[in-house]
Amino acid sequence: MNRKRNSQAIEQMTPVRRTSLSDEIVGQIIDLISRDVLKPGDRLPPERSLCKQFDVGRTSLREALRTLAVMGILEARVGEGTFVSDNTGRYLEKSLSWGLLLDPKEVSDLVETRLMLESRNAFLAAERATEADLRELDRTIRGIEASRDRSDEFLEFDVQFHLAVARATQNSILRNLLVMIRNYLQEWIRASLEEPATHTAEVRARMSVEEHGKILRAIRKRDAEAAQRAMEEHILSSSADLRTRIEEDSDNRSG
């Protein structure tokens, strides 16, 4: 079975054409793992085969493999080869974050998805939220405000707010769609708070509190269009910081 998966994995690797060859290799291997083409415990093909499939030299390949080892995604075993770590689950969020920072197209896809899904969620929540939904939104807003200087708690309350908006639509499919991209949502928030050029983390957190409050006020007023606009503004605001950070990281890697 391991040999069969190796064959499937290597068939889906494509020649690298980007400026940062090692980054592209990292992105492709993470993608293969996320889609279960490569599974925990699988051994990667030999370096010679990987170099040929990626159409790169050994230096670029080894740099990529070192990066993945540092992330905990791969594990090098002396005399045996390189394996997908058995603990990849522990590093899912880190790998998602790495993927976002490496692939601007993935960020664009996520912005587009969030705008379509969450702006509609806010619209419907304003029309359908129950008193219990409003109390839950109040609770998450208070948590966001109280944890601005504690990033892990802030992150959790931020995600809970967006999930609470989705629940308030009373549409189980819309709620489940947001749950499906929860890990990406977490990494979006985490990355946008990590000292982007346009804002310090403190300013970004304060803006986020204000933007969430605006969304909740519109939902409370049952103003569906205002709630939708407020959610769109929040997503675009945070995505601007995320894009800036990605551009800076790309410049630093190529510089």
CSV table of C-alpha atoms in Angstrom, one decimal:
chain,number,residue,atom,x,y,z
A,1,MET,CA,0.0,0.0,0.0
A,2,ASN,CA,2.9,2.3,0.8
A,3,ARG,CA,4.5,1.7,-2.6
A,4,LYS,CA,1.1,2.4,-4.3
A,5,ARG,CA,0.7,5.7,-2.5
A,6,ASN,CA,4.3,6.6,-3.3
A,7,SER,CA,3.5,6.0,-7.0
A,8,GLN,CA,0.3,8.1,-6.8
A,9,ALA,CA,2.1,10.9,-5.0
A,10,ILE,CA,5.0,11.1,-7.4
A,11,GLU,CA,2.7,11.2,-10.4
A,12,GLN,CA,1.0,14.3,-8.9
A,13,MET,CA,4.3,16.2,-8.4
A,14,THR,CA,5.0,18.7,-11.2
A,15,PRO,CA,8.1,20.5,-12.4
A,16,VAL,CA,8.8,23.6,-10.4
A,17,ARG,CA,8.9,27.0,-12.3
A,18,ARG,CA,8.6,29.5,-9.5
A,19,THR,CA,11.4,31.8,-8.3
A,20,SER,CA,11.6,30.1,-4.9
A,21,LEU,CA,12.0,26.5,-5.8
A,22,SER,CA,12.1,25.2,-2.3
A,23,ASP,CA,8.9,27.0,-1.4
A,24,GLU,CA,7.1,25.4,-4.3
A,25,ILE,CA,8.3,22.0,-3.3
A,26,VAL,CA,7.1,22.6,0.3
A,27,GLY,CA,3.7,23.7,-1.0
A,28,GLN,CA,3.3,20.6,-3.2
A,29,ILE,CA,4.2,18.2,-0.4
A,30,ILE,CA,1.9,19.8,2.1
A,31,ASP,CA,-0.9,19.7,-0.5
A,32,LEU,CA,-0.2,15.9,-1.1
A,33,ILE,CA,-0.4,15.3,2.7
A,34,SER,CA,-3.5,17.4,3.2
A,35,ARG,CA,-5.3,15.4,0.5
A,36,ASP,CA,-4.1,12.0,1.9
A,37,VAL,CA,-2.1,11.2,-1.2
A,38,LEU,CA,0.8,10.9,1.3
A,39,LYS,CA,-0.1,9.6,4.7
A,40,PRO,CA,1.6,9.5,8.1
A,41,GLY,CA,4.4,6.8,8.0
A,42,ASP,CA,4.8,6.9,4.3
A,43,ARG,CA,8.4,7.1,3.0
A,44,LEU,CA,9.1,9.6,0.4
A,45,PRO,CA,10.8,8.5,-2.9
A,46,PRO,CA,14.6,8.8,-3.1
A,47,GLU,CA,16.1,12.2,-3.6
A,48,ARG,CA,17.1,11.4,-7.2
A,49,SER,CA,13.5,10.6,-8.1
A,50,LEU,CA,12.2,13.7,-6.3
A,51,CYS,CA,14.7,15.9,-8.1
A,52,LYS,CA,13.7,14.5,-11.5
A,53,GLN,CA,9.9,14.8,-10.8
A,54,PHE,CA,10.2,18.4,-9.5
A,55,ASP,CA,12.8,19.3,-12.1
A,56,VAL,CA,15.1,20.8,-9.5
A,57,GLY,CA,18.6,20.4,-8.2
A,58,ARG,CA,19.4,18.6,-4.9
A,59,THR,CA,20.1,21.9,-3.1
A,60,SER,CA,16.6,23.2,-3.6
A,61,LEU,CA,15.1,19.8,-2.7
A,62,ARG,CA,17.1,19.4,0.5
A,63,GLU,CA,16.2,23.0,1.6
A,64,ALA,CA,12.5,22.1,1.2
A,65,LEU,CA,12.9,18.8,3.1
A,66,ARG,CA,14.7,20.6,5.9
A,67,THR,CA,11.9,23.2,6.1
A,68,LEU,CA,9.3,20.4,6.3
A,69,ALA,CA,11.3,18.6,9.0
A,70,VAL,CA,11.5,21.8,11.1
A,71,MET,CA,7.8,22.1,10.8
A,72,GLY,CA,7.4,18.6,12.0
A,73,ILE,CA,5.7,17.5,8.7
A,74,LEU,CA,8.6,15.1,7.7
A,75,GLU,CA,11.0,13.0,9.7
A,76,ALA,CA,14.4,12.0,8.5
A,77,ARG,CA,15.6,8.6,9.7
A,78,VAL,CA,19.3,7.8,9.3
A,79,GLY,CA,19.8,4.9,6.9
A,80,GLU,CA,16.1,4.6,6.2
A,81,GLY,CA,15.0,7.7,4.3
A,82,THR,CA,12.5,10.6,4.8
A,83,PHE,CA,9.0,9.8,6.1
A,84,VAL,CA,5.8,11.7,6.6
A,85,SER,CA,5.6,12.2,10.4
A,86,ASP,CA,3.2,10.2,12.4
A,87,ASN,CA,2.3,13.3,14.3
A,88,THR,CA,1.2,15.5,11.3
A,89,GLY,CA,-2.1,16.2,13.1
A,90,ARG,CA,-0.2,18.2,15.7
A,91,TYR,CA,1.2,20.4,13.0
A,92,LEU,CA,-2.0,20.9,10.9
A,93,GLU,CA,-2.4,24.5,11.9
A,94,LYS,CA,1.3,25.3,11.3
A,95,SER,CA,1.2,23.7,7.9
A,96,LEU,CA,-2.0,25.5,7.0
A,97,SER,CA,-0.3,28.8,8.1
A,98,TRP,CA,2.8,27.9,6.0
A,99,GLY,CA,0.6,27.1,3.0
A,100,LEU,CA,-1.1,30.5,3.3
A,101,LEU,CA,2.1,32.3,3.5
A,102,LEU,CA,3.6,30.5,0.5
A,103,ASP,CA,0.6,30.7,-1.9
A,104,PRO,CA,-1.0,34.1,-2.6
A,105,LYS,CA,-3.5,32.3,-4.9
A,106,GLU,CA,-4.7,30.3,-1.9
A,107,VAL,CA,-5.2,33.5,0.0
A,108,SER,CA,-7.2,35.0,-2.8
A,109,ASP,CA,-9.3,31.9,-2.9
A,110,LEU,CA,-9.9,32.1,0.8
A,111,VAL,CA,-10.8,35.8,0.6
A,112,GLU,CA,-13.3,35.1,-2.1
A,113,THR,CA,-14.8,32.2,-0.2
A,114,ARG,CA,-15.2,34.1,3.0
A,115,LEU,CA,-16.7,37.1,1.3
A,116,MET,CA,-19.3,34.9,-0.4
A,117,LEU,CA,-20.1,32.7,2.6
A,118,GLU,CA,-19.7,34.9,5.7
A,119,SER,CA,-21.3,38.1,4.3
A,120,ARG,CA,-24.4,36.0,3.5
A,121,ASN,CA,-24.2,34.4,6.9
A,122,ALA,CA,-24.3,37.9,8.5
A,123,PHE,CA,-27.2,38.9,6.3
A,124,LEU,CA,-29.3,35.9,7.3
A,125,ALA,CA,-28.2,36.1,11.0
A,126,ALA,CA,-29.7,39.6,11.1
A,127,GLU,CA,-33.0,38.2,9.9
A,128,ARG,CA,-33.1,35.0,11.9
A,129,ALA,CA,-30.9,35.2,15.1
A,130,THR,CA,-32.7,34.1,18.2
A,131,GLU,CA,-32.2,35.6,21.6
A,132,ALA,CA,-30.0,32.7,22.5
A,133,ASP,CA,-27.9,33.4,19.4
A,134,LEU,CA,-27.6,37.1,20.4
A,135,ARG,CA,-26.5,36.1,23.9
A,136,GLU,CA,-23.8,33.9,22.4
A,137,LEU,CA,-22.6,36.7,20.1
A,138,ASP,CA,-22.5,39.0,23.1
A,139,ARG,CA,-20.4,36.5,25.0
A,140,THR,CA,-17.9,36.1,22.2
A,141,ILE,CA,-17.6,39.9,21.8
A,142,ARG,CA,-16.9,40.3,25.5
A,143,GLY,CA,-14.2,37.6,25.2
A,144,ILE,CA,-12.6,39.3,22.2
A,145,GLU,CA,-12.5,42.6,24.1
A,146,ALA,CA,-11.1,41.1,27.2
A,147,SER,CA,-8.3,39.1,25.5
A,148,ARG,CA,-6.7,41.6,23.2
A,149,ASP,CA,-3.4,41.2,24.9
A,150,ARG,CA,-3.6,37.4,25.0
A,151,SER,CA,-3.3,36.2,21.4
A,152,ASP,CA,-4.4,32.6,21.8
A,153,GLU,CA,-7.6,33.5,23.7
A,154,PHE,CA,-8.3,36.3,21.3
A,155,LEU,CA,-8.0,33.9,18.4
A,156,GLU,CA,-10.4,31.4,19.9
A,157,PHE,CA,-13.0,34.0,20.7
A,158,ASP,CA,-12.6,35.5,17.2
A,159,VAL,CA,-13.3,32.2,15.6
A,160,GLN,CA,-16.2,31.5,18.0
A,161,PHE,CA,-17.8,34.8,16.9
A,162,HIS,CA,-17.8,33.8,13.2
A,163,LEU,CA,-19.1,30.3,14.0
A,164,ALA,CA,-21.9,31.9,16.2
A,165,VAL,CA,-22.9,34.1,13.2
A,166,ALA,CA,-23.1,31.0,11.1
A,167,ARG,CA,-25.2,29.2,13.7
A,168,ALA,CA,-27.5,32.2,13.8
A,169,THR,CA,-28.5,31.7,10.2
A,170,GLN,CA,-30.4,28.6,11.3
A,171,ASN,CA,-29.0,26.9,8.2
A,172,SER,CA,-27.0,23.8,9.1
A,173,ILE,CA,-25.3,23.6,5.7
A,174,LEU,CA,-24.0,27.2,5.9
A,175,ARG,CA,-22.8,26.5,9.5
A,176,ASN,CA,-21.1,23.2,8.4
A,177,LEU,CA,-19.4,25.0,5.5
A,178,LEU,CA,-17.7,27.4,7.9
A,179,VAL,CA,-16.7,24.6,10.2
A,180,MET,CA,-15.0,23.0,7.2
A,181,ILE,CA,-12.7,26.0,6.7
A,182,ARG,CA,-12.3,26.6,10.5
A,183,ASN,CA,-8.5,25.8,10.4
A,184,TYR,CA,-8.0,28.2,7.5
A,185,LEU,CA,-10.0,30.8,9.4
A,186,GLN,CA,-7.8,30.4,12.5
A,187,GLU,CA,-4.6,30.8,10.5
A,188,TRP,CA,-6.0,33.8,8.7
A,189,ILE,CA,-6.7,35.5,12.1
A,190,ARG,CA,-3.4,34.4,13.5
A,191,ALA,CA,-1.3,35.6,10.6
A,192,SER,CA,-3.1,38.9,10.3
A,193,LEU,CA,-2.3,39.7,13.9
A,194,GLU,CA,1.4,38.9,13.6
A,195,GLU,CA,2.9,42.4,13.3
A,196,PRO,CA,1.8,43.3,9.7
A,197,ALA,CA,3.5,46.4,8.1
A,198,THR,CA,0.4,48.5,8.1
A,199,HIS,CA,-0.6,47.9,11.7
A,200,THR,CA,1.0,46.7,14.9
A,201,ALA,CA,-0.7,43.6,16.4
A,202,GLU,CA,-2.3,45.9,19.0
A,203,VAL,CA,-3.8,48.2,16.5
A,204,ARG,CA,-5.1,45.3,14.3
A,205,ALA,CA,-6.6,43.7,17.4
A,206,ARG,CA,-8.4,47.0,18.3
A,207,MET,CA,-9.7,47.3,14.8
A,208,SER,CA,-10.9,43.8,14.9
A,209,VAL,CA,-12.9,44.5,18.1
A,210,GLU,CA,-14.5,47.5,16.5
A,211,GLU,CA,-15.4,45.6,13.3
A,212,HIS,CA,-16.9,42.7,15.2
A,213,GLY,CA,-18.9,45.1,17.3
A,214,LYS,CA,-20.3,46.8,14.1
A,215,ILE,CA,-21.4,43.4,12.8
A,216,LEU,CA,-23.2,42.6,16.0
A,217,ARG,CA,-24.9,45.9,16.2
A,218,ALA,CA,-26.3,45.5,12.7
A,219,ILE,CA,-27.5,42.0,13.6
A,220,ARG,CA,-29.2,43.2,16.7
A,221,LYS,CA,-31.0,45.9,14.7
A,222,ARG,CA,-32.1,43.3,12.3
A,223,ASP,CA,-30.5,45.3,9.5
A,224,ALA,CA,-29.5,42.5,7.1
A,225,GLU,CA,-27.8,44.8,4.5
A,226,ALA,CA,-25.8,46.6,7.1
A,227,ALA,CA,-24.7,43.4,8.7
A,228,GLN,CA,-23.6,42.1,5.3
A,229,ARG,CA,-21.6,45.3,4.6
A,230,ALA,CA,-20.0,45.2,8.0
A,231,MET,CA,-18.8,41.6,7.5
A,232,GLU,CA,-17.5,42.4,4.1
A,233,GLU,CA,-15.5,45.4,5.5
A,234,HIS,CA,-14.1,43.2,8.3
A,235,ILE,CA,-12.9,40.5,5.9
A,236,LEU,CA,-11.4,43.0,3.4
A,237,SER,CA,-9.7,44.9,6.3
A,238,SER,CA,-8.1,41.8,7.8
A,239,SER,CA,-7.2,40.4,4.3
A,240,ALA,CA,-5.3,43.6,3.5
A,241,ASP,CA,-3.0,43.0,6.5
A,242,LEU,CA,-2.6,39.3,5.6
A,243,ARG,CA,-1.7,40.1,2.0
A,244,THR,CA,0.9,42.7,3.1
A,245,ARG,CA,2.5,40.1,5.4
A,246,ILE,CA,2.7,37.5,2.6
A,247,GLU,CA,4.3,40.1,0.2
A,248,GLU,CA,6.9,41.0,2.9
A,249,ASP,CA,7.7,37.3,3.6
A,250,SER,CA,8.0,36.6,-0.1
A,251,ASP,CA,10.4,39.6,-0.5
A,252,ASN,CA,12.4,38.4,2.5
A,253,ARG,CA,12.8,34.9,1.1
A,254,SER,CA,13.8,36.1,-2.4
A,255,GLY,CA,16.0,38.9,-1.1
